[in-house]
Coordinates of C-alpha atoms in Angstrom, one line a residue:
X155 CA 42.9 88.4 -56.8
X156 CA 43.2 91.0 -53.8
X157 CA 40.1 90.7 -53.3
X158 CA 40.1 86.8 -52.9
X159 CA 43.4 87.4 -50.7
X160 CA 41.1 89.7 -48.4
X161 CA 38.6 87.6 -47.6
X162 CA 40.7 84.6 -47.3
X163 CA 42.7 86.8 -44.3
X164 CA 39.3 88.0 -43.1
X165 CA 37.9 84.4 -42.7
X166 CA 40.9 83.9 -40.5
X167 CA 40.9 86.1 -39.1
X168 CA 37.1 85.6 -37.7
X169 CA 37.6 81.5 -37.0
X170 CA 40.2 82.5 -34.6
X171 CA 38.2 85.4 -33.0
X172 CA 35.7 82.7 -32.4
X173 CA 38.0 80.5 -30.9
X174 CA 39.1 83.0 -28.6
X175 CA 35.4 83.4 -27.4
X176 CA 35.0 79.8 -27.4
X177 CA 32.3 79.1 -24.4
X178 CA 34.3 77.0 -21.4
X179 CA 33.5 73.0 -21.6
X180 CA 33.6 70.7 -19.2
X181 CA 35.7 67.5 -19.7
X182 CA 33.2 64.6 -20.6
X183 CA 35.2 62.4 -18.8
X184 CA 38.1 62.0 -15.7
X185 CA 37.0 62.9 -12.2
X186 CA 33.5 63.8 -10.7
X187 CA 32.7 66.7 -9.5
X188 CA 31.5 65.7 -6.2
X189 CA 30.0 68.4 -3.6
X190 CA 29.3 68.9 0.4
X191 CA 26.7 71.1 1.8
X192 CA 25.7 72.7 5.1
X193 CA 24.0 75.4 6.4
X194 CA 26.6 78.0 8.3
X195 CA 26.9 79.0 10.5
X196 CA 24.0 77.1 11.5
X197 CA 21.5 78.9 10.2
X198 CA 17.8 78.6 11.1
X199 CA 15.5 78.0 8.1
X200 CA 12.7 75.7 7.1
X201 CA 14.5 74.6 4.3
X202 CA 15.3 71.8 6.7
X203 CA 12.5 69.5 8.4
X204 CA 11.4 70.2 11.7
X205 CA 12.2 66.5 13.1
X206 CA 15.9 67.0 11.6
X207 CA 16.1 70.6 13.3
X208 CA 18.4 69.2 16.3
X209 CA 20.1 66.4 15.3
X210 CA 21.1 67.8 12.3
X211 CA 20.4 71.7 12.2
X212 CA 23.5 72.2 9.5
X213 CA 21.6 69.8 6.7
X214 CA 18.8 70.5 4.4
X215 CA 15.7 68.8 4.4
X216 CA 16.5 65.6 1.9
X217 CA 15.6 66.0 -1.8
X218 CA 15.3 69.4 -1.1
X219 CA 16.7 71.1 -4.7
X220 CA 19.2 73.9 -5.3
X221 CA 20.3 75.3 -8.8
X222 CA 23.8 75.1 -9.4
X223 CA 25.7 77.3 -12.2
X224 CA 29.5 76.8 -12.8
X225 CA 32.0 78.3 -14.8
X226 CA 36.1 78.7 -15.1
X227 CA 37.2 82.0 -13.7
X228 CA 38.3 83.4 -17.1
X229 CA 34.7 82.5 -18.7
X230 CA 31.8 85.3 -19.2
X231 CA 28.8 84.2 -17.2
X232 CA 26.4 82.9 -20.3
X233 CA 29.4 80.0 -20.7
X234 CA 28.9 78.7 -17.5
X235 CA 27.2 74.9 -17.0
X236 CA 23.9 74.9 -15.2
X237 CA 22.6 72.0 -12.9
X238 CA 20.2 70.6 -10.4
X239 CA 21.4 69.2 -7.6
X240 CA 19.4 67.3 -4.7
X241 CA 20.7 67.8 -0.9
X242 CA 21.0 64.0 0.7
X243 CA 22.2 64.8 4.3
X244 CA 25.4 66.9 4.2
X245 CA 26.0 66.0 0.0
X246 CA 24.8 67.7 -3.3
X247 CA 23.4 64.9 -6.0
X248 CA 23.2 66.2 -9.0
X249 CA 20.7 65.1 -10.9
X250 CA 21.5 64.6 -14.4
X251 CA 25.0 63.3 -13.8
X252 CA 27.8 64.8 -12.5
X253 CA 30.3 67.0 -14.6
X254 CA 33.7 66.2 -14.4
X255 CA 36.5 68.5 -13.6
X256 CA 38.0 70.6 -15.9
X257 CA 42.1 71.6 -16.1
X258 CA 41.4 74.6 -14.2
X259 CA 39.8 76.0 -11.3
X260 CA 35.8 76.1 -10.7
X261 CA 33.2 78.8 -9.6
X262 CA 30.3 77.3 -8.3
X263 CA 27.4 79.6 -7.3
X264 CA 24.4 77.4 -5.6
X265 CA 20.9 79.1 -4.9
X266 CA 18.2 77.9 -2.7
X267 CA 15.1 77.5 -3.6
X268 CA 15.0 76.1 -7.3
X269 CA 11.3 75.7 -8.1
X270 CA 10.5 74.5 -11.5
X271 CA 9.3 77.9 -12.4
X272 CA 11.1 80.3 -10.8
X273 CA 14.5 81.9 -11.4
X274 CA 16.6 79.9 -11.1
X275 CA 14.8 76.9 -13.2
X276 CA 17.0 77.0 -16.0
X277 CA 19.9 78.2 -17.3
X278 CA 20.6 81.9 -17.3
X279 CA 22.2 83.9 -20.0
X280 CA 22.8 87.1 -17.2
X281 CA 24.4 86.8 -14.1
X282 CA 21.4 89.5 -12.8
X283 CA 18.3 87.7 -12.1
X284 CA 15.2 88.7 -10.1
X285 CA 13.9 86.7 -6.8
X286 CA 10.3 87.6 -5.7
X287 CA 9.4 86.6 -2.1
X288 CA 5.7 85.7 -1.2
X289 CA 3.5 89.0 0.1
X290 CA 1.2 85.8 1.7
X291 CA 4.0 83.6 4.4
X292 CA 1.2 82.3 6.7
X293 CA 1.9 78.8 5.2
X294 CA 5.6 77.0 6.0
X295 CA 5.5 76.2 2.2
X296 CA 5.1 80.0 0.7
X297 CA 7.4 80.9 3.8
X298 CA 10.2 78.4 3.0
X299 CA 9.6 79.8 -1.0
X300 CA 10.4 82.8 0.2
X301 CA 14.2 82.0 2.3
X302 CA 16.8 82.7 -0.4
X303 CA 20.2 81.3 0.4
X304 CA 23.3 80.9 -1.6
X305 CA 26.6 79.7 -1.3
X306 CA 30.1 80.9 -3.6
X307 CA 33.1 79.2 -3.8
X308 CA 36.3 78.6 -6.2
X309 CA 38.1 75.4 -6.2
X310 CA 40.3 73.2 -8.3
X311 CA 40.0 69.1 -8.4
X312 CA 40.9 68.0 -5.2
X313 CA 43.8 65.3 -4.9
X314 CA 41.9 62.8 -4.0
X315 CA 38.8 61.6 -6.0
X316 CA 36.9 61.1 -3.0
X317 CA 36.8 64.7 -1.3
X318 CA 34.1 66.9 -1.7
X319 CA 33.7 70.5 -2.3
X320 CA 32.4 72.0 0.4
X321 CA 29.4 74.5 -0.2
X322 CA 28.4 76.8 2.8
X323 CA 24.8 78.2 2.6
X324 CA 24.0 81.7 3.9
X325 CA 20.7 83.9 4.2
X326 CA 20.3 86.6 1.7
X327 CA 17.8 88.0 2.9
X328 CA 16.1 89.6 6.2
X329 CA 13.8 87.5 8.5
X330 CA 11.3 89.6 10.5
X331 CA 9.4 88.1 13.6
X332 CA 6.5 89.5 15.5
X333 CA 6.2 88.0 19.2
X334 CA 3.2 88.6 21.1
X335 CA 3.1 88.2 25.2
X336 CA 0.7 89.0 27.7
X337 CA 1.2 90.7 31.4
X338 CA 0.0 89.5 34.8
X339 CA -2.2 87.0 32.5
X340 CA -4.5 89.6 31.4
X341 CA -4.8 87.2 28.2
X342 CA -4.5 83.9 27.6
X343 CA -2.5 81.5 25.9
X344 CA -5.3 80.5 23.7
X345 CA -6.0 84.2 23.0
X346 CA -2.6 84.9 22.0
X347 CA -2.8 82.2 20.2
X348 CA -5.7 83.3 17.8
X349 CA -3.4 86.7 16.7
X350 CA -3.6 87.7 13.3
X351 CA -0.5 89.6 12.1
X352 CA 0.4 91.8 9.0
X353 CA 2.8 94.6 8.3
X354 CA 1.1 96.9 6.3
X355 CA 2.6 99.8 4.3
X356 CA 1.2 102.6 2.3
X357 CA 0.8 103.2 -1.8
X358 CA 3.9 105.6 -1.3
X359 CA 6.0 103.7 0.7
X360 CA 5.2 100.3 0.0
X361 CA 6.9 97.2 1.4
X362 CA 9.4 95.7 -1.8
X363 CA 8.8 92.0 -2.6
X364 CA 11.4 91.7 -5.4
X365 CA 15.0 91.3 -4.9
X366 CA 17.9 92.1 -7.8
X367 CA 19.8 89.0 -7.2
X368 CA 23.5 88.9 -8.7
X369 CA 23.7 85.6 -9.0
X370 CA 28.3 85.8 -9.2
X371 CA 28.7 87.8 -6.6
X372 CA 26.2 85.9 -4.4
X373 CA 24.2 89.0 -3.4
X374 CA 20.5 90.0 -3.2
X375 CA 18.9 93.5 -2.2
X376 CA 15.6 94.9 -2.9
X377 CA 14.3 96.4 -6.2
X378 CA 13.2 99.5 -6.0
X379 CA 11.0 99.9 -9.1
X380 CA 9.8 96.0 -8.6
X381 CA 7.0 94.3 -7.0
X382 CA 5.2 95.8 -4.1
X383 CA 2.8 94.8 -1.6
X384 CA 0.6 97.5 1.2
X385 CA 0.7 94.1 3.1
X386 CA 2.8 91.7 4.2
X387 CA 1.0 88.5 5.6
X388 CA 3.3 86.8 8.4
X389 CA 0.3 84.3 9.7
X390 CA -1.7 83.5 12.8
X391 CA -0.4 82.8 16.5
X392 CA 2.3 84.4 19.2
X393 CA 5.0 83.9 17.0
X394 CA 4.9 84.9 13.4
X395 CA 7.9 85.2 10.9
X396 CA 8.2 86.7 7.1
X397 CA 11.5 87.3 4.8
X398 CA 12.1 90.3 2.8
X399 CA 14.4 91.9 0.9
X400 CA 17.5 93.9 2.6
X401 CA 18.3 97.2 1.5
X402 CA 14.8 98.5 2.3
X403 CA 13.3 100.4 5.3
X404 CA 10.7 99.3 8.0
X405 CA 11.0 102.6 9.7
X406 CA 7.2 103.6 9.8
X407 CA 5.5 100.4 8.6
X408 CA 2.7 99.2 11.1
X409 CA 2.3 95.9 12.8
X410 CA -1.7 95.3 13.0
X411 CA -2.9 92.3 14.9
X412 CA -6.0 91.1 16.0
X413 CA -7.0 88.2 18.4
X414 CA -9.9 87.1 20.4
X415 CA -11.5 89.4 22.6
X416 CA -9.6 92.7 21.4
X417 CA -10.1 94.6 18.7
X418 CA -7.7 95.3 15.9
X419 CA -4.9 97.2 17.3
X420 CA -1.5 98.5 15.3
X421 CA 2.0 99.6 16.5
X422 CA 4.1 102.0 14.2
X423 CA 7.4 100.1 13.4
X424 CA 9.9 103.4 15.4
X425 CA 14.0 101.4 15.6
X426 CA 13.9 99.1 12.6
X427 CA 16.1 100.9 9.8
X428 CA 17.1 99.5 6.3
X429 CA 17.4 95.7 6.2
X430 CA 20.5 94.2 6.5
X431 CA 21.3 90.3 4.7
X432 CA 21.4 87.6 7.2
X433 CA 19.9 89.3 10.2
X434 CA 16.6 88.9 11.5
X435 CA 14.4 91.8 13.6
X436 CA 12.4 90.7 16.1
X437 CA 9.7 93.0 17.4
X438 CA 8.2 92.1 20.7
X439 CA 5.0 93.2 21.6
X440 CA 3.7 92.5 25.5
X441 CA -0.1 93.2 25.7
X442 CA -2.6 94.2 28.2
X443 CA -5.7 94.0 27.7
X444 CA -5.7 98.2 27.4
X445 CA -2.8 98.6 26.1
X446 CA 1.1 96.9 25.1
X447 CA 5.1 97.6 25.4
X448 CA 7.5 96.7 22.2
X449 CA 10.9 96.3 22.1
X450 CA 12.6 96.2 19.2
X451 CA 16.0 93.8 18.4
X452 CA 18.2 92.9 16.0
X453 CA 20.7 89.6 16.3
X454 CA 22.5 87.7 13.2
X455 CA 20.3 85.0 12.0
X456 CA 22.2 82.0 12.7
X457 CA 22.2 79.3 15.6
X458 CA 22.3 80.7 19.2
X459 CA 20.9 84.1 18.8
X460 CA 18.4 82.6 16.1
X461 CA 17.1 79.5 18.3
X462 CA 15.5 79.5 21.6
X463 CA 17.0 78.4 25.0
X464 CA 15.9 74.5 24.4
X465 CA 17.8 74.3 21.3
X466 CA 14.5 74.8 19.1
X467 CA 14.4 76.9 15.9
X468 CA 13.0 80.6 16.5
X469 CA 10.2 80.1 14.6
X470 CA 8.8 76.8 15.9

Protein backbone atom coordinates (compact mmCIF):
# COMPACT_ATOMS: atom_id res chain seq x y z
CA UNK A 1 0.00 0.00 0.00
CA UNK A 2 3.03 2.62 0.72
CA UNK A 3 4.37 1.61 -1.87
CA UNK A 4 1.42 2.36 -4.34
CA UNK A 5 1.05 5.74 -2.29
CA UNK A 6 4.75 6.48 -3.33
CA UNK A 7 4.58 6.21 -6.64
CA UNK A 8 1.22 7.72 -7.05
CA UNK A 9 3.05 11.07 -5.17
CA UNK A 10 6.12 10.43 -7.41
CA UNK A 11 4.02 10.49 -10.74
CA UNK A 12 2.81 13.85 -9.52
CA UNK A 13 5.12 14.95 -8.67
CA UNK A 14 7.00 14.43 -12.27
CA UNK A 15 3.73 15.64 -14.53
CA UNK A 16 4.01 18.87 -12.76
CA UNK A 17 7.85 19.14 -13.10
CA UNK A 18 7.17 18.75 -16.70
CA UNK A 19 4.79 21.31 -16.79
CA UNK A 20 7.03 23.65 -15.29
CA UNK A 21 9.51 22.92 -18.20
CA UNK A 22 6.89 23.10 -20.61
CA UNK A 23 8.62 24.60 -23.94
CA UNK A 24 6.92 28.30 -24.74
CA UNK A 25 4.09 28.12 -27.61
CA UNK A 26 2.94 30.47 -29.62
CA UNK A 27 -0.81 31.24 -29.87
CA UNK A 28 -2.27 29.55 -33.11
CA UNK A 29 -4.40 32.29 -33.49
CA UNK A 30 -5.08 36.41 -32.57
CA UNK A 31 -2.62 38.90 -34.06
CA UNK A 32 0.32 38.54 -36.55
CA UNK A 33 3.44 38.93 -35.86
CA UNK A 34 4.30 41.41 -38.43
CA UNK A 35 8.04 42.76 -38.78
CA UNK A 36 10.15 45.92 -40.36
CA UNK A 37 13.65 45.76 -41.41
CA UNK A 38 16.53 48.15 -42.30
CA UNK A 39 20.04 48.23 -42.39
CA UNK A 40 21.50 50.86 -39.57
CA UNK A 41 22.90 52.91 -39.53
CA UNK A 42 23.10 52.63 -43.06
CA UNK A 43 25.29 50.15 -43.43
CA UNK A 44 27.23 49.23 -46.67
CA UNK A 45 26.85 45.63 -47.71
CA UNK A 46 26.01 43.66 -50.79
CA UNK A 47 23.32 42.06 -49.18
CA UNK A 48 21.47 44.80 -51.08
CA UNK A 49 21.55 45.19 -55.05
CA UNK A 50 23.83 47.58 -56.54
CA UNK A 51 20.92 49.53 -58.53
CA UNK A 52 18.96 49.82 -54.98
CA UNK A 53 22.33 51.15 -53.37
CA UNK A 54 21.09 54.95 -53.45
CA UNK A 55 17.69 55.03 -53.51
CA UNK A 56 17.30 52.77 -50.96
CA UNK A 57 20.76 52.02 -49.17
CA UNK A 58 18.70 51.05 -45.72
CA UNK A 59 16.78 47.91 -47.52
CA UNK A 60 17.99 44.50 -48.51
CA UNK A 61 18.08 43.17 -51.80
CA UNK A 62 14.28 41.61 -52.26
CA UNK A 63 13.88 37.95 -51.49
CA UNK A 64 16.99 38.09 -49.90
CA UNK A 65 16.41 35.42 -46.63
CA UNK A 66 17.22 35.86 -43.04
CA UNK A 67 16.61 33.11 -40.16
CA UNK A 68 14.58 34.19 -37.56
CA UNK A 69 14.52 32.44 -33.91
CA UNK A 70 11.94 33.70 -31.19
CA UNK A 71 11.28 32.94 -27.86
CA UNK A 72 9.55 34.55 -24.48
CA UNK A 73 12.13 36.01 -22.17
CA UNK A 74 11.59 33.39 -19.41
CA UNK A 75 12.08 30.43 -22.02
CA UNK A 76 15.58 28.35 -22.40
CA UNK A 77 16.83 28.86 -25.89
CA UNK A 78 15.90 25.16 -27.43
CA UNK A 79 11.95 26.43 -26.81
CA UNK A 80 12.29 29.11 -28.95
CA UNK A 81 10.21 29.10 -32.71
CA UNK A 82 12.44 29.11 -35.64
CA UNK A 83 11.51 30.89 -39.09
CA UNK A 84 12.42 32.03 -42.50
CA UNK A 85 11.66 35.24 -43.38
CA UNK A 86 12.04 36.98 -46.87
CA UNK A 87 13.04 40.89 -46.90
CA UNK A 88 10.39 42.81 -49.47
CA UNK A 89 11.65 46.46 -49.27
CA UNK A 90 11.77 47.69 -45.68
CA UNK A 91 9.34 44.32 -44.30
CA UNK A 92 10.19 40.68 -43.13
CA UNK A 93 7.65 37.90 -44.93
CA UNK A 94 7.86 35.07 -43.30
CA UNK A 95 7.60 32.36 -45.23
CA UNK A 96 5.62 29.60 -43.76
CA UNK A 97 2.99 31.89 -42.15
CA UNK A 98 3.27 34.16 -39.65
CA UNK A 99 3.08 33.34 -35.78
CA UNK A 100 0.92 35.15 -33.79
CA UNK A 101 1.58 36.98 -30.65
CA UNK A 102 1.81 35.36 -27.55
CA UNK A 103 0.52 37.03 -23.89
CA UNK A 104 3.94 38.16 -23.29
CA UNK A 105 6.82 39.80 -24.51
CA UNK A 106 9.05 38.51 -27.59
CA UNK A 107 12.89 38.01 -28.34
CA UNK A 108 13.56 37.96 -31.81
CA UNK A 109 17.12 37.32 -32.88
CA UNK A 110 17.40 37.65 -37.01
CA UNK A 111 20.75 36.56 -38.79
CA UNK A 112 21.82 37.38 -42.21
CA UNK A 113 22.71 35.07 -44.48
CA UNK A 114 20.38 31.95 -44.18
CA UNK A 115 21.66 29.51 -46.82
CA UNK A 116 19.91 26.26 -46.99
CA UNK A 117 22.95 24.66 -45.68
CA UNK A 118 24.52 26.65 -43.45
CA UNK A 119 23.91 27.62 -39.74
CA UNK A 120 21.36 28.99 -39.47
CA UNK A 121 19.14 26.56 -41.90
CA UNK A 122 17.23 25.09 -39.25
CA UNK A 123 16.35 25.19 -36.05
CA UNK A 124 19.01 25.13 -33.29
CA UNK A 125 18.90 23.42 -30.03
CA UNK A 126 22.15 25.78 -28.64
CA UNK A 127 22.12 29.37 -28.67
CA UNK A 128 26.26 28.88 -29.75
CA UNK A 129 26.48 28.19 -33.36
CA UNK A 130 29.54 28.48 -35.63
CA UNK A 131 29.64 30.99 -38.93
CA UNK A 132 32.48 30.19 -41.43
CA UNK A 133 33.35 33.03 -43.84
CA UNK A 134 34.79 32.20 -47.38
CA UNK A 135 38.87 32.10 -47.52
CA UNK A 136 38.00 32.70 -51.63
CA UNK A 137 35.79 36.55 -51.69
CA UNK A 138 36.85 37.35 -55.31
CA UNK A 139 33.16 36.72 -56.36
CA UNK A 140 30.22 39.30 -54.91
CA UNK A 141 28.29 35.94 -54.21
CA UNK A 142 31.13 34.12 -51.81
CA UNK A 143 31.67 37.83 -50.58
CA UNK A 144 28.04 38.59 -49.77
CA UNK A 145 28.15 34.71 -48.02
CA UNK A 146 30.54 35.87 -46.12
CA UNK A 147 28.76 39.50 -44.43
CA UNK A 148 27.13 38.27 -41.16
CA UNK A 149 24.60 40.67 -39.78
CA UNK A 150 22.04 40.39 -37.05
CA UNK A 151 19.57 42.28 -35.43
CA UNK A 152 18.04 41.76 -31.40
CA UNK A 153 15.18 43.08 -30.10
CA UNK A 154 12.33 42.50 -27.26
CA UNK A 155 8.84 43.58 -27.84
CA UNK A 156 5.31 42.93 -26.84
CA UNK A 157 2.12 43.14 -29.40
CA UNK A 158 1.84 46.44 -30.43
CA UNK A 159 -1.62 48.30 -29.97
CA UNK A 160 -2.43 48.36 -33.16
CA UNK A 161 -2.46 45.30 -35.50
CA UNK A 162 -0.93 47.13 -38.22
CA UNK A 163 2.49 48.27 -36.68
CA UNK A 164 5.52 46.42 -37.30
CA UNK A 165 8.35 45.43 -35.23
CA UNK A 166 11.12 47.16 -36.22
CA UNK A 167 14.42 44.92 -36.79
CA UNK A 168 17.77 46.94 -37.16
CA UNK A 169 20.53 45.01 -38.91
CA UNK A 170 24.18 45.48 -37.89
CA UNK A 171 27.69 44.01 -39.14
CA UNK A 172 29.25 41.39 -37.02
CA UNK A 173 32.03 41.18 -38.43
CA UNK A 174 35.20 43.25 -39.84
CA UNK A 175 35.47 44.38 -43.53
CA UNK A 176 39.05 44.85 -44.76
CA UNK A 177 39.80 46.78 -48.13
CA UNK A 178 42.95 46.99 -50.05
CA UNK A 179 43.19 50.21 -52.34
CA UNK A 180 45.76 50.50 -54.81
CA UNK A 181 46.85 54.17 -56.52
CA UNK A 182 49.53 55.13 -58.63
CA UNK A 183 51.89 58.54 -58.45
CA UNK A 184 52.59 61.02 -61.20
CA UNK A 185 50.89 58.22 -63.49
CA UNK A 186 53.80 55.97 -63.36
CA UNK A 187 50.88 53.23 -63.92
CA UNK A 188 47.98 53.09 -65.44
CA UNK A 189 44.41 52.70 -64.78
CA UNK A 190 44.31 49.60 -66.72
CA UNK A 191 47.32 48.37 -64.87
CA UNK A 192 45.92 48.95 -61.56
CA UNK A 193 43.27 47.50 -62.80
CA UNK A 194 44.81 43.97 -63.47
CA UNK A 195 46.03 43.68 -59.39
CA UNK A 196 45.75 40.57 -57.91
CA UNK A 197 45.37 40.77 -54.03
CA UNK A 198 45.62 38.32 -51.09
CA UNK A 199 46.47 38.47 -47.46
CA UNK A 200 48.53 35.80 -46.64
CA UNK A 201 49.37 34.41 -43.17
CA UNK A 202 51.71 31.83 -41.88
CA UNK A 203 50.99 27.97 -40.54
CA UNK A 204 51.66 29.59 -36.99
CA UNK A 205 49.77 32.50 -37.21
CA UNK A 206 47.11 31.77 -39.55
CA UNK A 207 44.22 34.06 -40.61
CA UNK A 208 40.76 32.58 -38.58
CA UNK A 209 37.80 31.86 -40.90
CA UNK A 210 35.38 30.66 -38.24
CA UNK A 211 33.43 32.73 -35.96
CA UNK A 212 31.66 31.48 -32.47
CA UNK A 213 28.41 33.11 -33.03
CA UNK A 214 26.03 33.52 -29.89
CA UNK A 215 23.21 33.61 -31.54
CA UNK A 216 21.04 35.56 -28.01
CA UNK A 217 23.33 37.82 -27.38
CA UNK A 218 23.79 38.82 -31.07
CA UNK A 219 27.61 38.55 -31.02
CA UNK A 220 30.29 36.84 -33.26
CA UNK A 221 34.16 36.78 -32.75
CA UNK A 222 36.68 34.46 -34.12
CA UNK A 223 37.38 30.84 -33.07
CA UNK A 224 40.59 30.18 -32.13
CA UNK A 225 40.92 26.46 -32.56
CA UNK A 226 38.51 26.72 -35.87
CA UNK A 227 39.11 26.93 -39.49
CA UNK A 228 42.17 28.57 -40.89
CA UNK A 229 43.31 29.80 -44.05
CA UNK A 230 47.54 30.92 -45.00
CA UNK A 231 45.41 32.99 -47.53
CA UNK A 232 42.77 35.17 -47.83
CA UNK A 233 41.54 35.81 -51.46
CA UNK A 234 39.99 39.45 -51.67
CA UNK A 235 39.88 39.51 -55.80
CA UNK A 236 41.28 41.37 -58.80
CA UNK A 237 41.30 45.29 -59.45
CA UNK A 238 42.18 48.80 -57.43
CA UNK A 239 39.74 48.13 -54.89
CA UNK A 240 39.38 44.76 -53.21
CA UNK A 241 37.26 43.95 -50.02
CA UNK A 242 37.04 40.61 -47.64
CA UNK A 243 35.18 40.06 -44.15
CA UNK A 244 36.64 38.34 -41.30
CA UNK A 245 36.18 37.56 -37.98
CA UNK A 246 36.77 40.28 -35.07
CA UNK A 247 38.73 39.37 -32.18
CA UNK A 248 41.79 38.41 -34.30
CA UNK A 249 44.94 40.21 -35.25
CA UNK A 250 46.29 41.48 -38.74
CA UNK A 251 49.35 42.80 -37.13
CA UNK A 252 52.08 41.12 -39.39
CA UNK A 253 49.95 39.49 -42.12
CA UNK A 254 51.22 40.53 -45.73
CA UNK A 255 49.30 42.10 -48.49
CA UNK A 256 50.81 40.49 -51.90
CA UNK A 257 49.68 41.90 -55.12
CA UNK A 258 50.61 41.52 -58.53
CA UNK A 259 49.49 43.45 -61.76
CA UNK A 260 50.71 43.96 -65.22
CA UNK A 261 54.14 44.97 -65.77
CA UNK A 262 55.44 44.56 -62.00
CA UNK A 263 56.32 41.72 -60.32
CA UNK A 264 54.76 40.37 -57.23
CA UNK A 265 55.39 42.71 -54.53
CA UNK A 266 54.06 42.38 -50.61
CA UNK A 267 53.62 44.92 -47.80
CA UNK A 268 53.81 43.65 -44.04
CA UNK A 269 50.36 44.63 -42.50
CA UNK A 270 52.43 47.29 -39.34
CA UNK A 271 48.91 49.55 -37.57
CA UNK A 272 46.14 47.07 -37.96
CA UNK A 273 45.51 45.39 -34.33
CA UNK A 274 42.73 42.93 -33.33
CA UNK A 275 39.52 43.28 -35.24
CA UNK A 276 36.89 45.09 -33.94
CA UNK A 277 32.73 44.26 -35.14
CA UNK A 278 31.32 46.71 -37.39
CA UNK A 279 34.51 48.47 -38.52
CA UNK A 280 36.25 48.20 -41.61
CA UNK A 281 40.33 48.74 -42.22
CA UNK A 282 41.30 50.12 -45.17
CA UNK A 283 44.85 49.83 -46.27
CA UNK A 284 45.98 52.19 -48.97
CA UNK A 285 48.75 51.35 -50.97
CA UNK A 286 50.15 54.33 -53.62
CA UNK A 287 52.60 52.71 -56.10
CA UNK A 288 55.44 53.61 -58.16
CA UNK A 289 56.72 51.76 -60.44
CA UNK A 290 59.93 51.16 -57.86
CA UNK A 291 58.44 51.28 -55.02
CA UNK A 292 54.84 52.41 -52.81
CA UNK A 293 53.52 54.35 -49.57
CA UNK A 294 50.53 52.79 -47.31
CA UNK A 295 48.48 54.32 -44.95
CA UNK A 296 46.65 52.51 -42.84
CA UNK A 297 42.71 53.55 -41.45
CA UNK A 298 40.11 52.60 -39.57
CA UNK A 299 36.37 54.25 -39.72
CA UNK A 300 32.93 52.45 -38.49
CA UNK A 301 31.40 50.70 -41.31
CA UNK A 302 28.32 52.38 -41.87
CA UNK A 303 27.06 55.17 -44.49
CA UNK A 304 29.35 58.34 -44.77
CA UNK A 305 32.65 56.99 -43.62
CA UNK A 306 31.78 53.57 -45.46
CA UNK A 307 30.70 55.27 -49.00
CA UNK A 308 32.61 57.44 -51.27
CA UNK A 309 32.07 61.20 -51.96
CA UNK A 310 29.22 60.53 -54.85
CA UNK A 311 27.16 58.65 -52.54
CA UNK A 312 28.40 55.12 -53.93
CA UNK A 313 29.11 52.07 -51.73
CA UNK A 314 33.02 51.64 -50.80
CA UNK A 315 33.29 48.68 -52.54
CA UNK A 316 31.74 49.56 -55.97
Amino acid sequence: MKTTTYSTLLLVMLLLTACDKKEFEFSSEGEEIRLGCSLAPQVATRATSEEDHLTSPTQFKTDVNIALFLKDQNDAFNGSLYKMVTAAGDKLNFASGSPFWPAGAVNFYAWYPYQDNGPFASKVSTDVITFTVNSDQRSAANYAASDLMCAVKSATKPESADTRIQLDFYHKLSQVIVVLKTTNDQLTDDQLATAQITIDGTAGAPIYLDATVDIDAGTATYKSDGTTTTQLQLGTGAKTFAVLPSGQSLQAKKIRFTLDGIATREYEISQIGNLEAGKRYTITLNLTLSTFTVTEEVFPWQSGDGWDESGSPIYV
